[in-house]
GROMACS .gro file of C-alpha atoms in nm:
model
  425
    1MET     CA    1  -2.177   2.292   4.057
    2VAL     CA    2  -2.094   2.221   3.694
    3ASN     CA    3  -2.365   2.055   3.487
    4MET     CA    4  -2.194   1.742   3.349
    5ASP     CA    5  -2.367   1.689   3.013
    6MET     CA    6  -2.180   1.383   2.886
    7GLN     CA    7  -2.392   1.323   2.576
    8THR     CA    8  -2.222   1.412   2.247
    9GLU     CA    9  -2.333   1.354   1.891
   10MET     CA   10  -2.069   1.205   1.661
   11PRO     CA   11  -2.041   1.318   1.297
   12VAL     CA   12  -2.243   1.113   1.051
   13ASN     CA   13  -2.072   0.924   0.763
   14THR     CA   14  -1.721   1.006   0.878
   15THR     CA   15  -1.448   0.786   1.018
   16VAL     CA   16  -1.384   0.910   1.369
   17GLY     CA   17  -1.282   0.753   1.696
   18THR     CA   18  -1.031   0.784   1.976
   19THR     CA   19  -0.668   0.737   1.877
   20LEU     CA   20  -0.537   0.677   2.228
   21LEU     CA   21  -0.537   0.388   2.470
   22ASP     CA   22  -0.824   0.390   2.721
   23GLU     CA   23  -0.602   0.490   3.018
   24GLU     CA   24  -0.438   0.772   2.825
   25LEU     CA   25  -0.777   0.894   2.705
   26ARG     CA   26  -0.920   0.889   3.057
   27ARG     CA   27  -0.623   1.089   3.183
   28ILE     CA   28  -0.668   1.355   2.913
   29LEU     CA   29  -1.043   1.384   2.974
   30GLN     CA   30  -0.992   1.413   3.350
   31GLU     CA   31  -0.742   1.693   3.294
   32ARG     CA   32  -0.982   1.874   3.062
   33GLU     CA   33  -1.266   1.835   3.312
   34LEU     CA   34  -1.047   1.968   3.593
   35GLU     CA   35  -0.953   2.269   3.381
   36CYS     CA   36  -1.324   2.331   3.321
   37LEU     CA   37  -1.395   2.323   3.697
   38GLN     CA   38  -1.111   2.566   3.759
   39LEU     CA   39  -1.245   2.803   3.493
   40GLN     CA   40  -1.586   2.794   3.659
   41ALA     CA   41  -1.434   2.876   3.998
   42MET     CA   42  -1.243   3.170   3.850
   43ASN     CA   43  -1.549   3.304   3.665
   44SER     CA   44  -1.736   3.476   3.951
   45THR     CA   45  -1.932   3.723   3.733
   46PRO     CA   46  -2.196   3.542   3.522
   47PRO     CA   47  -2.358   3.713   3.220
   48PRO     CA   48  -2.710   3.862   3.245
   49GLU     CA   49  -3.000   3.621   3.266
   50PRO     CA   50  -3.104   3.419   3.076
   51TYR     CA   51  -2.783   3.234   2.988
   52CYS     CA   52  -2.652   2.879   2.951
   53ARG     CA   53  -2.426   2.773   3.236
   54MET     CA   54  -2.070   2.648   3.186
   55THR     CA   55  -2.064   2.275   3.114
   56PHE     CA   56  -1.827   1.994   3.025
   57ASP     CA   57  -1.976   1.764   2.760
   58GLY     CA   58  -1.724   1.483   2.799
   59TRP     CA   59  -1.476   1.623   2.545
   60SER     CA   60  -1.474   2.002   2.570
   61CYS     CA   61  -1.551   2.278   2.819
   62TRP     CA   62  -1.820   2.528   2.717
   63PRO     CA   63  -1.830   2.869   2.892
   64ASN     CA   64  -2.126   3.065   3.023
   65THR     CA   65  -2.309   3.171   2.707
   66PRO     CA   66  -2.582   3.438   2.668
   67ALA     CA   67  -2.919   3.309   2.543
   68GLY     CA   68  -2.964   3.305   2.167
   69THR     CA   69  -2.589   3.289   2.093
   70THR     CA   70  -2.343   3.018   1.994
   71ALA     CA   71  -2.032   2.912   2.188
   72TYR     CA   72  -1.721   2.786   2.006
   73ALA     CA   73  -1.445   2.549   2.120
   74GLN     CA   74  -1.130   2.409   1.959
   75CYS     CA   75  -1.181   2.063   1.811
   76PRO     CA   76  -1.023   1.781   2.019
   77ASN     CA   77  -0.688   1.667   1.885
   78PHE     CA   78  -0.723   1.313   2.025
   79ILE     CA   79  -1.004   1.204   1.792
   80THR     CA   80  -0.934   1.031   1.462
   81GLY     CA   81  -1.055   1.235   1.167
   82PHE     CA   82  -1.081   1.561   1.363
   83ASP     CA   83  -0.884   1.864   1.247
   84ALA     CA   84  -0.761   2.043   1.560
   85SER     CA   85  -0.740   2.373   1.369
   86LEU     CA   86  -1.120   2.374   1.326
   87GLN     CA   87  -1.389   2.463   1.582
   88ALA     CA   88  -1.692   2.282   1.726
   89HIS     CA   89  -1.993   2.482   1.842
   90LYS     CA   90  -2.281   2.463   2.091
   91TYR     CA   91  -2.599   2.671   2.072
   92CYS     CA   92  -2.770   2.835   2.371
   93GLU     CA   93  -3.149   2.853   2.331
   94SER     CA   94  -3.343   3.175   2.398
   95ASN     CA   95  -3.470   3.034   2.730
   96GLY     CA   96  -3.114   2.984   2.861
   97THR     CA   97  -3.083   2.607   2.803
   98TRP     CA   98  -2.835   2.427   2.582
   99PHE     CA   99  -2.968   2.301   2.249
  100ARG     CA  100  -3.102   1.944   2.249
  101HIS     CA  101  -3.078   1.715   1.949
  102PRO     CA  102  -3.427   1.666   1.795
  103VAL     CA  103  -3.377   1.290   1.753
  104SER     CA  104  -3.213   1.190   2.084
  105ASP     CA  105  -3.351   1.480   2.290
  106GLN     CA  106  -3.012   1.497   2.461
  107VAL     CA  107  -2.798   1.807   2.513
  108TRP     CA  108  -2.582   1.816   2.202
  109SER     CA  109  -2.248   1.966   2.106
  110ASN     CA  110  -2.194   1.996   1.731
  111TYR     CA  111  -1.861   1.833   1.640
  112THR     CA  112  -1.955   1.770   1.278
  113THR     CA  113  -1.759   2.081   1.179
  114CYS     CA  114  -1.440   1.921   1.316
  115VAL     CA  115  -1.411   1.697   1.012
  116ASN     CA  116  -1.223   1.856   0.723
  117LEU     CA  117  -1.447   1.722   0.447
  118GLN     CA  118  -1.215   1.842   0.170
  119ASP     CA  119  -0.918   1.662   0.324
  120LEU     CA  120  -1.136   1.356   0.392
  121SER     CA  121  -1.242   1.344   0.027
  122TRP     CA  122  -0.878   1.379  -0.082
  123GLN     CA  123  -0.764   1.096   0.146
  124GLN     CA  124  -1.043   0.873   0.018
  125GLY     CA  125  -0.927   0.948  -0.337
  126ILE     CA  126  -0.569   0.852  -0.247
  127SER     CA  127  -0.695   0.527  -0.092
  128GLY     CA  128  -0.889   0.459  -0.413
  129LEU     CA  129  -0.571   0.514  -0.616
  130TYR     CA  130  -0.385   0.264  -0.396
  131GLU     CA  131  -0.662   0.006  -0.433
  132ALA     CA  132  -0.680   0.046  -0.813
  133GLY     CA  133  -0.303   0.014  -0.846
  134TYR     CA  134  -0.282  -0.296  -0.628
  135ALA     CA  135  -0.577  -0.461  -0.807
  136ILE     CA  136  -0.431  -0.398  -1.156
  137SER     CA  137  -0.087  -0.515  -1.041
  138LEU     CA  138  -0.235  -0.831  -0.887
  139VAL     CA  139  -0.408  -0.927  -1.213
  140ALA     CA  140  -0.089  -0.864  -1.415
  141LEU     CA  141   0.122  -1.069  -1.172
  142LEU     CA  142  -0.118  -1.364  -1.175
  143LEU     CA  143  -0.115  -1.359  -1.557
  144SER     CA  144   0.265  -1.356  -1.551
  145LEU     CA  145   0.278  -1.653  -1.315
  146GLY     CA  146   0.030  -1.837  -1.537
  147ILE     CA  147   0.240  -1.771  -1.848
  148LEU     CA  148   0.568  -1.888  -1.692
  149THR     CA  149   0.395  -2.194  -1.551
  150TYR     CA  150   0.226  -2.284  -1.882
  151PHE     CA  151   0.536  -2.259  -2.106
  152ARG     CA  152   0.761  -2.527  -1.960
  153SER     CA  153   1.031  -2.448  -2.215
  154LEU     CA  154   1.086  -2.117  -2.033
  155ARG     CA  155   1.188  -2.293  -1.712
  156CYS     CA  156   1.542  -2.202  -1.605
  157ALA     CA  157   1.724  -2.050  -1.308
  158ARG     CA  158   1.638  -1.694  -1.413
  159THR     CA  159   1.264  -1.761  -1.454
  160THR     CA  160   1.266  -1.935  -1.114
  161LEU     CA  161   1.380  -1.606  -0.964
  162HIS     CA  162   1.115  -1.422  -1.166
  163MET     CA  163   0.840  -1.652  -1.040
  164ASN     CA  164   0.946  -1.603  -0.677
  165LEU     CA  165   0.945  -1.227  -0.736
  166PHE     CA  166   0.598  -1.241  -0.897
  167ALA     CA  167   0.463  -1.457  -0.611
  168SER     CA  168   0.599  -1.215  -0.351
  169PHE     CA  169   0.443  -0.915  -0.521
  170ALA     CA  170   0.111  -1.094  -0.581
  171VAL     CA  171   0.067  -1.194  -0.215
  172ASN     CA  172   0.171  -0.847  -0.100
  173ASN     CA  173  -0.077  -0.675  -0.334
  174ALA     CA  174  -0.359  -0.907  -0.225
  175LEU     CA  175  -0.282  -0.832   0.142
  176TRP     CA  176  -0.283  -0.457   0.076
  177LEU     CA  177  -0.628  -0.486  -0.081
  178VAL     CA  178  -0.752  -0.675   0.226
  179TRP     CA  179  -0.590  -0.411   0.449
  180TYR     CA  180  -0.762  -0.119   0.276
  181ARG     CA  181  -1.099  -0.292   0.244
  182CYS     CA  182  -1.126  -0.465   0.581
  183ILE     CA  183  -0.902  -0.270   0.820
  184VAL     CA  184  -0.867   0.093   0.713
  185ALA     CA  185  -1.239   0.128   0.638
  186ASN     CA  186  -1.347  -0.039   0.966
  187THR     CA  187  -1.333   0.213   1.250
  188ASP     CA  188  -1.457  -0.034   1.515
  189LEU     CA  189  -1.184  -0.281   1.426
  190LEU     CA  190  -0.919  -0.009   1.446
  191LEU     CA  191  -1.040   0.100   1.788
  192ASN     CA  192  -1.061  -0.256   1.923
  193ASN     CA  193  -0.701  -0.312   1.806
  194GLU     CA  194  -0.739  -0.690   1.797
  195ILE     CA  195  -0.449  -0.930   1.753
  196THR     CA  196  -0.574  -1.039   1.409
  197CYS     CA  197  -0.537  -0.698   1.249
  198ARG     CA  198  -0.192  -0.650   1.404
  199LEU     CA  199  -0.091  -0.992   1.273
  200LEU     CA  200  -0.212  -0.890   0.927
  201HIS     CA  201   0.005  -0.578   0.953
  202ILE     CA  202   0.311  -0.794   1.031
  203ILE     CA  203   0.245  -1.044   0.749
  204LEU     CA  204   0.179  -0.762   0.503
  205HIS     CA  205   0.510  -0.591   0.582
  206TYR     CA  206   0.692  -0.924   0.566
  207PHE     CA  207   0.584  -0.970   0.204
  208LEU     CA  208   0.664  -0.604   0.137
  209LEU     CA  209   1.023  -0.673   0.243
  210THR     CA  210   1.037  -0.991   0.033
  211ASN     CA  211   0.959  -0.778  -0.274
  212TYR     CA  212   1.283  -0.587  -0.227
  213ALA     CA  213   1.474  -0.895  -0.117
  214TRP     CA  214   1.387  -1.074  -0.442
  215MET     CA  215   1.477  -0.764  -0.644
  216LEU     CA  216   1.815  -0.777  -0.472
  217CYS     CA  217   1.835  -1.146  -0.569
  218GLU     CA  218   1.766  -1.052  -0.933
  219GLY     CA  219   2.045  -0.794  -0.931
  220PHE     CA  220   2.290  -1.023  -0.750
  221TYR     CA  221   2.210  -1.308  -0.991
  222LEU     CA  222   2.288  -1.099  -1.300
  223HIS     CA  223   2.602  -0.959  -1.138
  224THR     CA  224   2.732  -1.303  -1.041
  225LEU     CA  225   2.673  -1.457  -1.385
  226LEU     CA  226   2.855  -1.176  -1.562
  227VAL     CA  227   3.145  -1.139  -1.318
  228SER     CA  228   3.188  -1.511  -1.231
  229ALA     CA  229   3.115  -1.695  -1.554
  230PHE     CA  230   3.175  -2.042  -1.405
  231THR     CA  231   2.925  -2.015  -1.120
  232SER     CA  232   2.667  -2.295  -1.101
  233GLU     CA  233   2.327  -2.135  -1.161
  234HIS     CA  234   2.150  -2.415  -0.977
  235LYS     CA  235   2.355  -2.365  -0.660
  236LEU     CA  236   2.324  -1.987  -0.691
  237VAL     CA  237   1.944  -2.005  -0.702
  238LYS     CA  238   1.941  -2.231  -0.395
  239TRP     CA  239   2.157  -1.980  -0.208
  240LEU     CA  240   1.931  -1.693  -0.314
  241MET     CA  241   1.626  -1.881  -0.183
  242GLY     CA  242   1.785  -1.845   0.160
  243LEU     CA  243   1.805  -1.469   0.109
  244GLY     CA  244   1.469  -1.397  -0.054
  245TRP     CA  245   1.236  -1.551   0.207
  246PRO     CA  246   1.405  -1.604   0.550
  247VAL     CA  247   1.600  -1.275   0.587
  248PRO     CA  248   1.289  -1.050   0.563
  249ALA     CA  249   1.126  -1.272   0.828
  250VAL     CA  250   1.408  -1.194   1.074
  251ILE     CA  251   1.378  -0.819   1.011
  252VAL     CA  252   1.000  -0.820   1.051
  253MET     CA  253   1.024  -1.020   1.376
  254ILE     CA  254   1.258  -0.753   1.519
  255TYR     CA  255   1.019  -0.480   1.404
  256ALA     CA  256   0.714  -0.656   1.550
  257SER     CA  257   0.891  -0.718   1.885
  258LEU     CA  258   0.986  -0.351   1.916
  259ARG     CA  259   0.633  -0.229   1.844
  260ALA     CA  260   0.466  -0.485   2.067
  261THR     CA  261   0.682  -0.391   2.369
  262SER     CA  262   0.663  -0.013   2.313
  263ASP     CA  263   0.494   0.213   2.568
  264ASP     CA  264   0.404   0.476   2.308
  265PRO     CA  265   0.034   0.459   2.202
  266ALA     CA  266   0.142   0.559   1.851
  267ASP     CA  267   0.319   0.221   1.823
  268THR     CA  268   0.060  -0.006   1.980
  269GLY     CA  269  -0.282   0.143   1.896
  270GLN     CA  270  -0.522   0.119   1.602
  271CYS     CA  271  -0.396  -0.206   1.447
  272TRP     CA  272  -0.055  -0.038   1.404
  273ILE     CA  273  -0.197   0.167   1.118
  274ASN     CA  274   0.030   0.458   1.212
  275GLU     CA  275   0.396   0.442   1.113
  276GLY     CA  276   0.509   0.459   1.476
  277ASN     CA  277   0.865   0.501   1.601
  278TYR     CA  278   1.015   0.186   1.450
  279MET     CA  279   0.931   0.210   1.080
  280ASN     CA  280   1.300   0.275   1.011
  281VAL     CA  281   1.364  -0.090   1.103
  282LEU     CA  282   1.189  -0.171   0.774
  283VAL     CA  283   1.293   0.136   0.575
  284TYR     CA  284   1.669   0.099   0.624
  285PRO     CA  285   1.693  -0.260   0.488
  286VAL     CA  286   1.490  -0.153   0.182
  287CYS     CA  287   1.722   0.143   0.120
  288VAL     CA  288   2.029  -0.080   0.166
  289SER     CA  289   1.882  -0.335  -0.077
  290THR     CA  290   1.813  -0.067  -0.336
  291LEU     CA  291   2.160   0.090  -0.302
  292LEU     CA  292   2.326  -0.255  -0.333
  293ASN     CA  293   2.130  -0.319  -0.650
  294VAL     CA  294   2.242   0.016  -0.788
  295LEU     CA  295   2.606  -0.079  -0.716
  296PHE     CA  296   2.553  -0.417  -0.883
  297LEU     CA  297   2.408  -0.248  -1.188
  298PHE     CA  298   2.697  -0.004  -1.214
  299ASN     CA  299   2.940  -0.294  -1.212
  300ILE     CA  300   2.725  -0.488  -1.460
  301VAL     CA  301   2.735  -0.189  -1.698
  302ARG     CA  302   3.113  -0.181  -1.665
  303VAL     CA  303   3.150  -0.555  -1.738
  304LEU     CA  304   2.905  -0.541  -2.031
  305LEU     CA  305   3.090  -0.251  -2.191
  306MET     CA  306   3.420  -0.436  -2.151
  307LYS     CA  307   3.281  -0.750  -2.312
  308LEU     CA  308   3.116  -0.560  -2.597
  309ARG     CA  309   3.438  -0.374  -2.672
  310ALA     CA  310   3.631  -0.700  -2.669
  311GLY     CA  311   3.468  -0.796  -2.998
  312PRO     CA  312   3.322  -1.127  -3.114
  313THR     CA  313   3.565  -1.342  -2.917
  314ILE     CA  314   3.406  -1.670  -2.813
  315GLY     CA  315   3.286  -1.660  -2.457
  316THR     CA  316   3.317  -1.283  -2.414
  317GLN     CA  317   2.991  -1.163  -2.567
  318PRO     CA  318   2.694  -1.154  -2.325
  319SER     CA  319   2.387  -1.335  -2.453
  320ARG     CA  320   2.084  -1.148  -2.588
  321SER     CA  321   1.865  -1.275  -2.304
  322MET     CA  322   2.123  -1.156  -2.050
  323ARG     CA  323   2.120  -0.807  -2.200
  324GLN     CA  324   1.738  -0.804  -2.195
  325ALA     CA  325   1.730  -0.908  -1.831
  326PHE     CA  326   1.985  -0.639  -1.748
  327ARG     CA  327   1.778  -0.368  -1.918
  328ALA     CA  328   1.466  -0.475  -1.730
  329THR     CA  329   1.650  -0.474  -1.397
  330LEU     CA  330   1.816  -0.141  -1.474
  331LEU     CA  331   1.474   0.017  -1.524
  332LEU     CA  332   1.307  -0.159  -1.233
  333VAL     CA  333   1.552  -0.115  -0.946
  334PRO     CA  334   1.538   0.266  -0.919
  335LEU     CA  335   1.160   0.252  -0.963
  336LEU     CA  336   1.109  -0.003  -0.685
  337GLY     CA  337   1.328   0.189  -0.443
  338LEU     CA  338   1.182   0.531  -0.521
  339HIS     CA  339   0.896   0.503  -0.272
  340TYR     CA  340   1.124   0.446   0.026
  341LEU     CA  341   1.410   0.665  -0.091
  342VAL     CA  342   1.181   0.971  -0.092
  343ILE     CA  343   1.029   0.902   0.254
  344PRO     CA  344   1.290   1.119   0.435
  345PHE     CA  345   1.178   1.410   0.217
  346ARG     CA  346   0.808   1.386   0.311
  347PRO     CA  347   0.664   1.741   0.306
  348PRO     CA  348   0.502   1.865   0.629
  349LYS     CA  349   0.125   1.900   0.668
  350ASN     CA  350  -0.035   2.163   0.438
  351HIS     CA  351   0.290   2.206   0.242
  352PRO     CA  352   0.237   2.294  -0.129
  353TRP     CA  353   0.411   1.970  -0.230
  354GLU     CA  354   0.216   1.748   0.012
  355GLN     CA  355  -0.049   1.635  -0.237
  356PHE     CA  356   0.207   1.574  -0.512
  357TYR     CA  357   0.408   1.360  -0.271
  358GLU     CA  358   0.101   1.155  -0.173
  359VAL     CA  359   0.008   1.091  -0.538
  360LEU     CA  360   0.368   0.997  -0.625
  361SER     CA  361   0.386   0.760  -0.325
  362ALA     CA  362   0.054   0.597  -0.420
  363ILE     CA  363   0.160   0.540  -0.781
  364THR     CA  364   0.513   0.414  -0.708
  365ALA     CA  365   0.392   0.182  -0.431
  366SER     CA  366   0.079   0.032  -0.585
  367PHE     CA  367   0.188  -0.006  -0.950
  368GLN     CA  368   0.520  -0.176  -0.873
  369GLY     CA  369   0.371  -0.519  -0.939
  370LEU     CA  370   0.247  -0.408  -1.281
  371CYS     CA  371   0.595  -0.279  -1.369
  372VAL     CA  372   0.751  -0.608  -1.258
  373ALA     CA  373   0.508  -0.807  -1.475
  374ILE     CA  374   0.560  -0.583  -1.781
  375LEU     CA  375   0.940  -0.572  -1.767
  376PHE     CA  376   1.010  -0.935  -1.670
  377CYS     CA  377   0.725  -1.113  -1.850
  378PHE     CA  378   0.508  -0.923  -2.098
  379CYS     CA  379   0.807  -0.751  -2.263
  380ASN     CA  380   1.040  -1.050  -2.224
  381GLY     CA  381   1.172  -1.156  -2.565
  382GLU     CA  382   1.160  -1.528  -2.482
  383VAL     CA  383   0.797  -1.506  -2.369
  384ILE     CA  384   0.701  -1.315  -2.684
  385ALA     CA  385   0.884  -1.575  -2.896
  386GLN     CA  386   0.690  -1.857  -2.726
  387PHE     CA  387   0.359  -1.687  -2.804
  388LYS     CA  388   0.466  -1.638  -3.167
  389ARG     CA  389   0.561  -2.004  -3.201
  390ARG     CA  390   0.234  -2.113  -3.043
  391TRP     CA  391   0.037  -1.881  -3.274
  392GLU     CA  392   0.227  -1.995  -3.585
  393GLY     CA  393   0.184  -2.360  -3.484
  394THR     CA  394  -0.191  -2.310  -3.437
  395ALA     CA  395  -0.216  -2.133  -3.774
  396LEU     CA  396  -0.022  -2.416  -3.943
  397LEU     CA  397  -0.255  -2.679  -3.794
  398ARG     CA  398  -0.557  -2.485  -3.918
  399ASN     CA  399  -0.409  -2.464  -4.268
  400ARG     CA  400  -0.335  -2.838  -4.269
  401ALA     CA  401  -0.686  -2.918  -4.149
  402ASN     CA  402  -0.839  -2.700  -4.421
  403SER     CA  403  -0.614  -2.860  -4.683
  404CYS     CA  404  -0.708  -3.211  -4.565
  405THR     CA  405  -1.080  -3.127  -4.572
  406ALA     CA  406  -1.055  -2.988  -4.925
  407THR     CA  407  -0.867  -3.299  -5.049
  408THR     CA  408  -1.123  -3.533  -4.889
  409VAL     CA  409  -1.419  -3.349  -5.046
  410SER     CA  410  -1.244  -3.352  -5.386
  411PHE     CA  411  -1.177  -3.728  -5.358
  412ILE     CA  412  -1.542  -3.804  -5.266
  413ARG     CA  413  -1.669  -3.605  -5.559
  414SER     CA  414  -1.434  -3.774  -5.804
  415THR     CA  415  -1.541  -4.125  -5.695
  416ALA     CA  416  -1.913  -4.067  -5.642
  417GLY     CA  417  -1.980  -3.867  -5.955
  418PRO     CA  418  -2.107  -3.510  -5.990
  419MET     CA  419  -2.310  -3.358  -5.716
  420PRO     CA  420  -2.672  -3.265  -5.788
  421GLY     CA  421  -2.682  -2.961  -6.010
  422GLU     CA  422  -2.331  -3.020  -6.146
  423GLU     CA  423  -2.280  -3.112  -6.512
  424LYS     CA  424  -2.073  -3.426  -6.572
  425VAL     CA  425  -1.782  -3.353  -6.800
   0.00000   0.00000   0.00000
């Protein structure tokens, strides 16, 4: 009869846990236990005494092992954080009994070696890069919103689009920070797979899609103003409001419905932290949005060149602000789409380019908000001009105040006589 030692000791200070649904996990463990029983039945010649008898510890099957030696087993591939290419081990004492943990005094299998500490450290570093990028971007976006809100003279159809874009990126960055801090780092929450964390996943990806939807609105807005000069900007912005916020909601609802009704544990488990089988429902609209913006920009370049070649004819020259907005969009659109455009070329595990890809993905995804704020606000000529006017106006007021103070002091002295210590002329 097999000795069923179910007690195992989990690695300390590592993020591990089952990645499968309870029924699937039970099925796998039952199969592994059955295989262990079959191995015991086939092994009719035990080693010389003393030895540790074959046992199933709840995860792995350990063979008959001579006293004073160590048995090795492949690390389970159904545990989060375990590297299946590594090996766990179990020590057989000199008296022919399995090693017991000194703290719990329970028979113990050592699975601490199943965690690839180097890879764990690397992944933690990548998560830190994501968090730093999202935090910096969030601060820059909030400053940009504050600037556009404070200077009322900047209010126009174009800045309305900018503010919607900033708001979309700011909420998305804040949600990513919550996701990394409260979900990714919380193993118990991932394993419980509660509705709240899945709802956060859906909301987060909704605002991720709105980022690209509003970038498409920016490109379409510039294209429409240049190609159709008599379009009402007010009506155009209203129409774009219907594209920037509701359309991503429809796409995310389709995505959420597909994942929620899937039978694959990769789609439904662990707060949907894994990409699953339906990530393309989100990726394809982003790629389409980016490609449409590229087409818009090509046509904008063509129209701008035509108007610039036409000379100083009234009504043909694009305004300076229009050219600035075009340059910002031209730089931003390829950058914003880069993260999703390179997803199909993700290197396989342990590929030489894998780490480079992860760093590139982290930078392009997390610093997008900072790029948006820099190109559409901090480097915007109109915003810079407003700051210059405000600075010059403040300096002028200070000069007037100093001049007024000096005149007042001079007048008092001339009417009241010399001050003490001064000689009267």
